[in-house]
Structure formats: structure tokens, C-alpha cells
PDB file of C-alpha atoms in Angstrom:
ATOM      1  CA  MET K   1      -0.085  -0.043  -0.053  1.00 52.00           C
ATOM      2  CA  ASN K   2       1.532   3.066  -1.203  1.00 45.00           C
ATOM      3  CA  SER K   3       1.365   6.657   0.812  1.00 46.00           C
ATOM      4  CA  GLU K   4      -1.294   8.368  -1.542  1.00 47.00           C
ATOM      5  CA  GLN K   5      -3.695   5.084  -0.699  1.00 47.00           C
ATOM      6  CA  VAL K   6      -3.132   5.542   2.620  1.00 42.00           C
ATOM      7  CA  VAL K   7      -3.906   9.490   2.507  1.00 41.00           C
ATOM      8  CA  GLY K   8      -7.334   8.240   0.540  1.00 51.00           C
ATOM      9  CA  MET K   9      -8.322   6.034   3.488  1.00 52.00           C
ATOM     10  CA  LYS K  10      -7.357   8.831   5.717  1.00 50.00           C
ATOM     11  CA  ARG K  11      -9.509  11.521   4.110  1.00 54.00           C
ATOM     12  CA  ARG K  12     -12.452   8.888   3.511  1.00 57.00           C
ATOM     13  CA  GLY K  13     -12.371   7.954   7.434  1.00 55.00           C
ATOM     14  CA  ARG K  14     -12.416  11.885   8.016  1.00 57.00           C
ATOM     15  CA  ALA K  15     -16.011  12.169   5.882  1.00 53.00           C
ATOM     16  CA  ILE K  16     -17.659   9.184   7.491  1.00 53.00           C
ATOM     17  CA  HIS K  17     -16.671  10.849  10.742  1.00 55.00           C
ATOM     18  CA  VAL K  18     -18.113  14.282   9.798  1.00 50.00           C
ATOM     19  CA  ASN K  19     -21.051  12.810   8.075  1.00 57.00           C
ATOM     20  CA  GLN K  20     -21.757  10.835  11.682  1.00 60.00           C
ATOM     21  CA  LYS K  21     -21.766  13.929  13.665  1.00 60.00           C
ATOM     22  CA  ALA K  22     -23.819  15.713  11.328  1.00 58.00           C
ATOM     23  CA  LYS K  23     -26.471  13.192  11.582  1.00 58.00           C
ATOM     24  CA  LEU K  24     -26.036  12.995  15.547  1.00 60.00           C
ATOM     25  CA  ALA K  25     -26.392  17.153  15.468  1.00 60.00           C
ATOM     26  CA  TYR K  26     -29.849  16.781  13.488  1.00 57.00           C
ATOM     27  CA  HIS K  27     -30.975  14.301  15.627  1.00 59.00           C
ATOM     28  CA  ASP K  28     -30.372  16.374  18.702  1.00 60.00           C
ATOM     29  CA  ARG K  29     -31.735  19.299  17.088  1.00 59.00           C
ATOM     30  CA  LYS K  30     -35.044  17.547  16.117  1.00 52.00           C
ATOM     31  CA  GLU K  31     -35.348  15.766  19.356  1.00 56.00           C
ATOM     32  CA  ALA K  32     -35.097  19.646  21.104  1.00 55.00           C
ATOM     33  CA  VAL K  33     -37.463  21.123  18.840  1.00 50.00           C
ATOM     34  CA  LEU K  34     -39.954  17.973  19.619  1.00 51.00           C
ATOM     35  CA  THR K  35     -39.290  18.690  23.249  1.00 52.00           C
ATOM     36  CA  LYS K  36     -40.112  22.407  23.213  1.00 51.00           C
ATOM     37  CA  ALA K  37     -43.096  21.569  21.266  1.00 50.00           C
ATOM     38  CA  GLY K  38     -44.452  19.491  23.801  1.00 51.00           C
ATOM     39  CA  GLU K  39     -43.751  21.554  26.472  1.00 48.00           C
ATOM     40  CA  ARG K  40     -45.491  24.536  24.573  1.00 45.00           C
ATOM     41  CA  SER K  41     -48.596  22.442  23.773  1.00 43.00           C
ATOM     42  CA  PRO K  42     -50.565  23.387  27.078  1.00 45.00           C
ATOM     43  CA  LEU K  43     -50.014  26.854  26.332  1.00 43.00           C
ATOM     44  CA  VAL K  44     -51.460  26.495  22.739  1.00 42.00           C
ATOM     45  CA  VAL K  45     -54.517  25.081  24.236  1.00 41.00           C
ATOM     46  CA  GLU K  46     -54.762  27.900  26.765  1.00 44.00           C
ATOM     47  CA  GLU K  47     -54.826  30.499  24.062  1.00 50.00           C
ATOM     48  CA  PRO K  48     -58.333  29.981  22.936  1.00 50.00           C
ATOM     49  CA  SER K  49     -59.493  31.015  26.200  1.00 55.00           C
ATOM     50  CA  LYS K  50     -57.836  33.652  27.079  1.00 59.00           C
ATOM     51  CA  ARG K  51     -58.643  35.300  23.607  1.00 59.00           C
ATOM     52  CA  ILE K  52     -62.120  34.939  24.340  1.00 51.00           C
ATOM     53  CA  HIS K  53     -61.770  36.383  27.871  1.00 55.00           C
ATOM     54  CA  GLN K  54     -60.358  39.556  26.015  1.00 60.00           C
ATOM     55  CA  GLN K  55     -63.095  39.655  23.407  1.00 54.00           C
ATOM     56  CA  LEU K  56     -65.734  39.705  26.437  1.00 47.00           C
ATOM     57  CA  GLU K  57     -63.533  42.489  28.084  1.00 56.00           C
ATOM     58  CA  GLU K  58     -63.201  44.230  25.111  1.00 54.00           C
ATOM     59  CA  SER K  59     -67.503  44.051  24.351  1.00 52.00           C
ATOM     60  CA  GLN K  60     -68.117  45.238  27.835  1.00 49.00           C
ATOM     61  CA  THR K  61     -66.350  48.267  27.516  1.00 50.00           C
ATOM     62  CA  ILE K  62     -67.941  48.879  24.222  1.00 51.00           C
ATOM     63  CA  ALA K  63     -71.168  48.347  25.900  1.00 53.00           C
ATOM     64  CA  THR K  64     -70.189  51.012  28.731  1.00 77.00           C
ATOM     65  CA  VAL K  65     -69.167  54.284  25.944  1.00 85.00           C
ATOM     66  CA  ARG K  66     -71.493  56.679  25.667  1.00 91.00           C
ATOM     67  CA  TYR K  67     -70.691  58.826  22.854  1.00 95.00           C
ATOM     68  CA  ALA K  68     -70.782  62.621  23.115  1.00 95.00           C
ATOM     69  CA  GLY K  69     -73.842  64.262  21.182  1.00 94.00           C
ATOM     70  CA  PHE K  70     -74.407  67.525  19.325  1.00 94.00           C
ATOM     71  CA  TRP K  71     -75.378  69.961  22.179  1.00 95.00           C
ATOM     72  CA  MET K  72     -72.595  68.722  24.681  1.00 95.00           C
ATOM     73  CA  ARG K  73     -69.940  68.840  22.403  1.00 95.00           C
ATOM     74  CA  LEU K  74     -70.856  72.534  20.860  1.00 94.00           C
ATOM     75  CA  TRP K  75     -70.783  73.717  24.281  1.00 96.00           C
ATOM     76  CA  ALA K  76     -67.141  72.540  24.951  1.00 96.00           C
ATOM     77  CA  PHE K  77     -66.732  74.000  21.509  1.00 94.00           C
ATOM     78  CA  LEU K  78     -67.956  77.321  22.178  1.00 95.00           C
ATOM     79  CA  LEU K  79     -65.833  77.596  25.809  1.00 97.00           C
ATOM     80  CA  ASP K  80     -62.775  76.490  23.322  1.00 96.00           C
ATOM     81  CA  MET K  81     -63.608  79.360  21.242  1.00 94.00           C
ATOM     82  CA  VAL K  82     -63.546  81.995  24.510  1.00 96.00           C
ATOM     83  CA  VAL K  83     -60.493  80.270  25.414  1.00 96.00           C
ATOM     84  CA  LEU K  84     -58.804  81.067  22.102  1.00 94.00           C
ATOM     85  CA  PHE K  85     -60.490  84.652  21.752  1.00 93.00           C
ATOM     86  CA  SER K  86     -58.615  85.598  25.175  1.00 94.00           C
ATOM     87  CA  ILE K  87     -55.369  84.300  24.252  1.00 91.00           C
ATOM     88  CA  ASN K  88     -55.527  86.156  20.463  1.00 90.00           C
ATOM     89  CA  SER K  89     -56.635  89.365  21.944  1.00 90.00           C
ATOM     90  CA  ILE K  90     -54.382  89.278  25.579  1.00 91.00           C
ATOM     91  CA  ILE K  91     -50.927  87.827  23.492  1.00 87.00           C
ATOM     92  CA  ILE K  92     -50.793  87.229  19.653  1.00 83.00           C
ATOM     93  CA  ARG K  93     -52.508  90.354  18.679  1.00 82.00           C
ATOM     94  CA  PRO K  94     -50.938  93.013  20.933  1.00 83.00           C
ATOM     95  CA  ILE K  95     -47.647  91.845  20.043  1.00 83.00           C
ATOM     96  CA  LEU K  96     -48.118  91.807  16.333  1.00 79.00           C
ATOM     97  CA  ARG K  97     -49.564  95.391  16.337  1.00 79.00           C
ATOM     98  CA  ILE K  98     -46.772  96.506  18.791  1.00 79.00           C
ATOM     99  CA  ASN K  99     -44.263  95.167  15.864  1.00 70.00           C
ATOM    100  CA  GLU K 100     -46.694  96.593  13.706  1.00 66.00           C
ATOM    101  CA  ILE K 101     -46.482  93.464  11.486  1.00 64.00           C
ATOM    102  CA  GLY K 102     -49.969  92.235  11.680  1.00 52.00           C
ATOM    103  CA  ALA K 103     -51.243  93.930   8.574  1.00 56.00           C
ATOM    104  CA  SER K 104     -48.499  92.112   6.804  1.00 58.00           C
ATOM    105  CA  ILE K 105     -49.488  89.860   4.131  1.00 60.00           C
ATOM    106  CA  LEU K 106     -48.402  86.246   4.020  1.00 57.00           C
ATOM    107  CA  PHE K 107     -49.689  83.901   1.060  1.00 58.00           C
ATOM    108  CA  THR K 108     -52.754  86.527   0.263  1.00 61.00           C
ATOM    109  CA  PHE K 109     -53.560  86.190   4.306  1.00 68.00           C
ATOM    110  CA  THR K 110     -52.733  89.072   6.801  1.00 75.00           C
ATOM    111  CA  LEU K 111     -50.004  87.789   9.444  1.00 76.00           C
ATOM    112  CA  GLU K 112     -52.805  88.541  12.134  1.00 79.00           C
ATOM    113  CA  SER K 113     -55.235  86.177  10.480  1.00 80.00           C
ATOM    114  CA  PHE K 114     -52.409  83.762   9.857  1.00 81.00           C
ATOM    115  CA  ALA K 115     -51.458  83.592  13.306  1.00 84.00           C
ATOM    116  CA  VAL K 116     -54.930  83.204  14.909  1.00 85.00           C
ATOM    117  CA  ALA K 117     -55.226  80.559  12.747  1.00 85.00           C
ATOM    118  CA  LEU K 118     -52.111  78.690  13.654  1.00 89.00           C
ATOM    119  CA  SER K 119     -52.940  79.175  17.285  1.00 91.00           C
ATOM    120  CA  PHE K 120     -56.664  77.755  16.637  1.00 92.00           C
ATOM    121  CA  PHE K 121     -54.895  74.640  15.116  1.00 92.00           C
ATOM    122  CA  LEU K 122     -52.196  74.380  17.795  1.00 94.00           C
ATOM    123  CA  TYR K 123     -54.403  74.451  20.712  1.00 95.00           C
ATOM    124  CA  PHE K 124     -56.571  71.539  19.498  1.00 95.00           C
ATOM    125  CA  ALA K 125     -53.869  69.457  18.204  1.00 95.00           C
ATOM    126  CA  PHE K 126     -51.390  69.244  21.223  1.00 96.00           C
ATOM    127  CA  LEU K 127     -54.126  69.484  23.991  1.00 96.00           C
ATOM    128  CA  THR K 128     -55.976  66.374  21.615  1.00 96.00           C
ATOM    129  CA  LYS K 129     -52.573  64.489  21.265  1.00 95.00           C
ATOM    130  CA  TYR K 130     -51.284  64.785  24.670  1.00 95.00           C
ATOM    131  CA  VAL K 131     -53.962  65.388  26.864  1.00 94.00           C
ATOM    132  CA  GLY K 132     -57.209  63.825  24.581  1.00 94.00           C
ATOM    133  CA  GLN K 133     -59.410  66.941  25.842  1.00 95.00           C
ATOM    134  CA  THR K 134     -59.301  70.554  25.289  1.00 96.00           C
ATOM    135  CA  LEU K 135     -60.193  72.995  28.173  1.00 96.00           C
ATOM    136  CA  GLY K 136     -63.486  73.134  26.998  1.00 96.00           C
ATOM    137  CA  LYS K 137     -64.027  69.347  26.979  1.00 96.00           C
ATOM    138  CA  MET K 138     -62.286  68.515  30.194  1.00 96.00           C
ATOM    139  CA  VAL K 139     -65.189  71.179  31.620  1.00 95.00           C
ATOM    140  CA  PHE K 140     -67.567  69.090  30.168  1.00 96.00           C
ATOM    141  CA  GLY K 141     -65.944  65.755  30.917  1.00 95.00           C
ATOM    142  CA  LEU K 142     -65.181  64.910  27.241  1.00 96.00           C
ATOM    143  CA  ARG K 143     -62.234  63.169  25.462  1.00 96.00           C
ATOM    144  CA  VAL K 144     -61.444  62.303  22.020  1.00 96.00           C
ATOM    145  CA  VAL K 145     -60.490  58.514  21.810  1.00 96.00           C
ATOM    146  CA  SER K 146     -59.348  56.575  18.955  1.00 95.00           C
ATOM    147  CA  LYS K 147     -61.366  53.957  17.023  1.00 92.00           C
ATOM    148  CA  ASN K 148     -58.956  51.282  17.491  1.00 90.00           C
ATOM    149  CA  GLY K 149     -58.536  51.776  21.329  1.00 88.00           C
ATOM    150  CA  GLU K 150     -55.112  52.671  20.904  1.00 91.00           C
ATOM    151  CA  LYS K 151     -53.376  55.961  21.978  1.00 93.00           C
ATOM    152  CA  LEU K 152     -54.143  58.846  19.611  1.00 95.00           C
ATOM    153  CA  THR K 153     -51.298  59.091  16.739  1.00 95.00           C
ATOM    154  CA  TRP K 154     -50.337  62.267  15.134  1.00 95.00           C
ATOM    155  CA  THR K 155     -51.709  61.529  11.955  1.00 94.00           C
ATOM    156  CA  GLN K 156     -54.998  61.276  13.296  1.00 95.00           C
ATOM    157  CA  VAL K 157     -54.501  64.630  15.229  1.00 95.00           C
ATOM    158  CA  ILE K 158     -53.350  65.985  11.787  1.00 94.00           C
ATOM    159  CA  PHE K 159     -56.427  64.935   9.968  1.00 92.00           C
ATOM    160  CA  ARG K 160     -58.776  65.529  12.628  1.00 93.00           C
ATOM    161  CA  GLU K 161     -57.822  68.967  13.682  1.00 91.00           C
ATOM    162  CA  GLY K 162     -55.906  69.870  10.433  1.00 89.00           C
ATOM    163  CA  ILE K 163     -58.138  68.916   7.072  1.00 87.00           C
ATOM    164  CA  GLY K 164     -60.862  67.645   9.200  1.00 85.00           C
ATOM    165  CA  ARG K 165     -61.568  71.194  10.730  1.00 82.00           C
ATOM    166  CA  LEU K 166     -60.435  73.133   7.865  1.00 81.00           C
ATOM    167  CA  ILE K 167     -63.179  71.440   5.659  1.00 79.00           C
ATOM    168  CA  GLN K 168     -65.610  72.483   8.109  1.00 77.00           C
ATOM    169  CA  GLN K 169     -64.234  75.984   8.683  1.00 73.00           C
ATOM    170  CA  ILE K 170     -62.863  77.060   5.416  1.00 73.00           C
ATOM    171  CA  PHE K 171     -66.398  78.708   4.573  1.00 70.00           C
ATOM    172  CA  PHE K 172     -69.493  80.031   6.696  1.00 70.00           C
ATOM    173  CA  TRP K 173     -71.643  77.339   5.263  1.00 73.00           C
ATOM    174  CA  THR K 174     -69.333  74.789   5.562  1.00 73.00           C
ATOM    175  CA  LYS K 175     -69.916  74.943   9.418  1.00 77.00           C
ATOM    176  CA  LEU K 176     -73.104  73.419   9.084  1.00 84.00           C
ATOM    177  CA  ILE K 177     -71.301  69.947   8.441  1.00 84.00           C
ATOM    178  CA  TYR K 178     -71.137  69.929  11.982  1.00 87.00           C
ATOM    179  CA  LEU K 179     -74.924  68.769  12.188  1.00 89.00           C
ATOM    180  CA  VAL K 180     -73.598  65.617  10.795  1.00 90.00           C
ATOM    181  CA  ILE K 181     -72.660  64.617  14.726  1.00 92.00           C
ATOM    182  CA  ALA K 182     -76.294  64.848  15.532  1.00 91.00           C
ATOM    183  CA  PHE K 183     -77.363  62.386  13.067  1.00 93.00           C
ATOM    184  CA  SER K 184     -74.507  59.833  12.686  1.00 93.00           C
ATOM    185  CA  PRO K 185     -75.004  56.300  14.839  1.00 91.00           C
ATOM    186  CA  ASN K 186     -71.587  56.981  16.871  1.00 92.00           C
ATOM    187  CA  LYS K 187     -71.866  60.805  16.695  1.00 93.00           C
ATOM    188  CA  GLN K 188     -69.101  61.561  14.783  1.00 93.00           C
ATOM    189  CA  GLY K 189     -68.167  64.469  13.016  1.00 91.00           C
ATOM    190  CA  ILE K 190     -66.764  64.863   9.574  1.00 89.00           C
ATOM    191  CA  HIS K 191     -63.198  65.063  11.284  1.00 91.00           C
ATOM    192  CA  ASP K 192     -64.080  62.453  13.615  1.00 94.00           C
ATOM    193  CA  MET K 193     -64.790  59.974  10.636  1.00 93.00           C
ATOM    194  CA  VAL K 194     -61.338  61.017   8.336  1.00 91.00           C
ATOM    195  CA  ALA K 195     -59.426  60.385  11.694  1.00 93.00           C
ATOM    196  CA  ASP K 196     -60.949  57.240  12.843  1.00 94.00           C
ATOM    197  CA  THR K 197     -62.049  58.671  16.357  1.00 96.00           C
ATOM    198  CA  TYR K 198     -64.869  59.173  18.488  1.00 96.00           C
ATOM    199  CA  VAL K 199     -65.785  61.974  21.367  1.00 96.00           C
ATOM    200  CA  ILE K 200     -66.756  60.000  24.640  1.00 96.00           C
ATOM    201  CA  HIS K 201     -68.214  61.118  27.769  1.00 95.00           C
ATOM    202  CA  GLU K 202     -65.152  60.244  30.497  1.00 90.00           C
ATOM    203  CA  LYS K 203     -67.670  59.258  33.363  1.00 76.00           C
ATOM    204  CA  GLU K 204     -71.021  57.334  33.436  1.00 59.00           C
TER     205      GLU K 204
END
């Protein structure tokens, strides 16, 4: 037997050894997976009961929700208008007039009208996003909530307080769109519908 045959036999032996180790490792992994699957099987059995329990809790929560109607929301909105009028009259307009820039034109609007509109949006947007209610809603015990029950997102807030309200405020006659709240099943306005939100009473 020459040296080349000896080397070939050694290589075949190593290959067989590696193949056997690979097979053993595969069987070990398979047994480990089966063991874990067996250990987790009781949890899988418990999942449907947990899901049913969660659904019952959600249905009970939905049943106790009381949506805020047109008149209650109107009083809260009017109180917010009083707050905004005070802020604009005491802070924003005097600052603009002292600096003599209130009459400046910005995108076909005076700077004063633009500042008032911006304060309107920021007031509703920030309080709705971080508190869930404006000062008017706080007084009347109302809160804005997401349709899916999760925390309000900036996308919802921008659609609700920006685009939705702009549609209803852009002309005088478009304010009549607020009457949709009185006739919709869940007391939603157009701005609620575009943002998937409800306004509810905090307490029964």
C-alpha cells in the first residue's frame, strides 16, 4: 500500500466521521424541537380561552362607552372659542400690533389672521394629542379616543384637527357640516370620520 492510498483512506475516514457527527447533531436538534413543542402544547390549548376572555372584556368596555352628542360638544367647542379668543386678544394680537407686523401679507392672508389660525390648530392639536381633551372638553367631561382603542397618533390628530376642521371652517356654510354629529350613529363629525376617532363621556 503506497502513501497515496494511505492518505485517501484517512480522508475517507474523516469524511465518514464528519457525516456521522452531522447526523447526530441533526437528531439532537430534532429532539430539542419536539421537546419544546411538547412543552408549549399546554399554552396553545390555553390561548383560545384567553382570547375569549379578552373579547368579553372588550365587548363590556364598548357596551359602557357613551358617545358625546351634538349639544354637549357644541358647548365644549364654544368654551374653547372663548379661551382662544382670550389668548389671541391678550397675547397674539397685541404683540403683532406693537411690532406693526399684523397687517403684513403672508400667502394672501394678513399675518394676524395667519397667526390666529395657527393658534387655533396648535391649541386643538397639542391638547388632543397629549391630553385627549381641550379645556372645553375637560369642563364638560369629554375625551377624544381612537376608534381602535389605542393611543392617538399624530396622523390622526393632523387629519382631525387640520384637514377635517379646515373642511368645516373654510366657508361659513361649511360649518353646517357639524350637524352630521347629531345624526351619525356614533355621534361622529366629518373630522372624526376622517381620523377614525370618537368623542366620549369620561364618566357615566
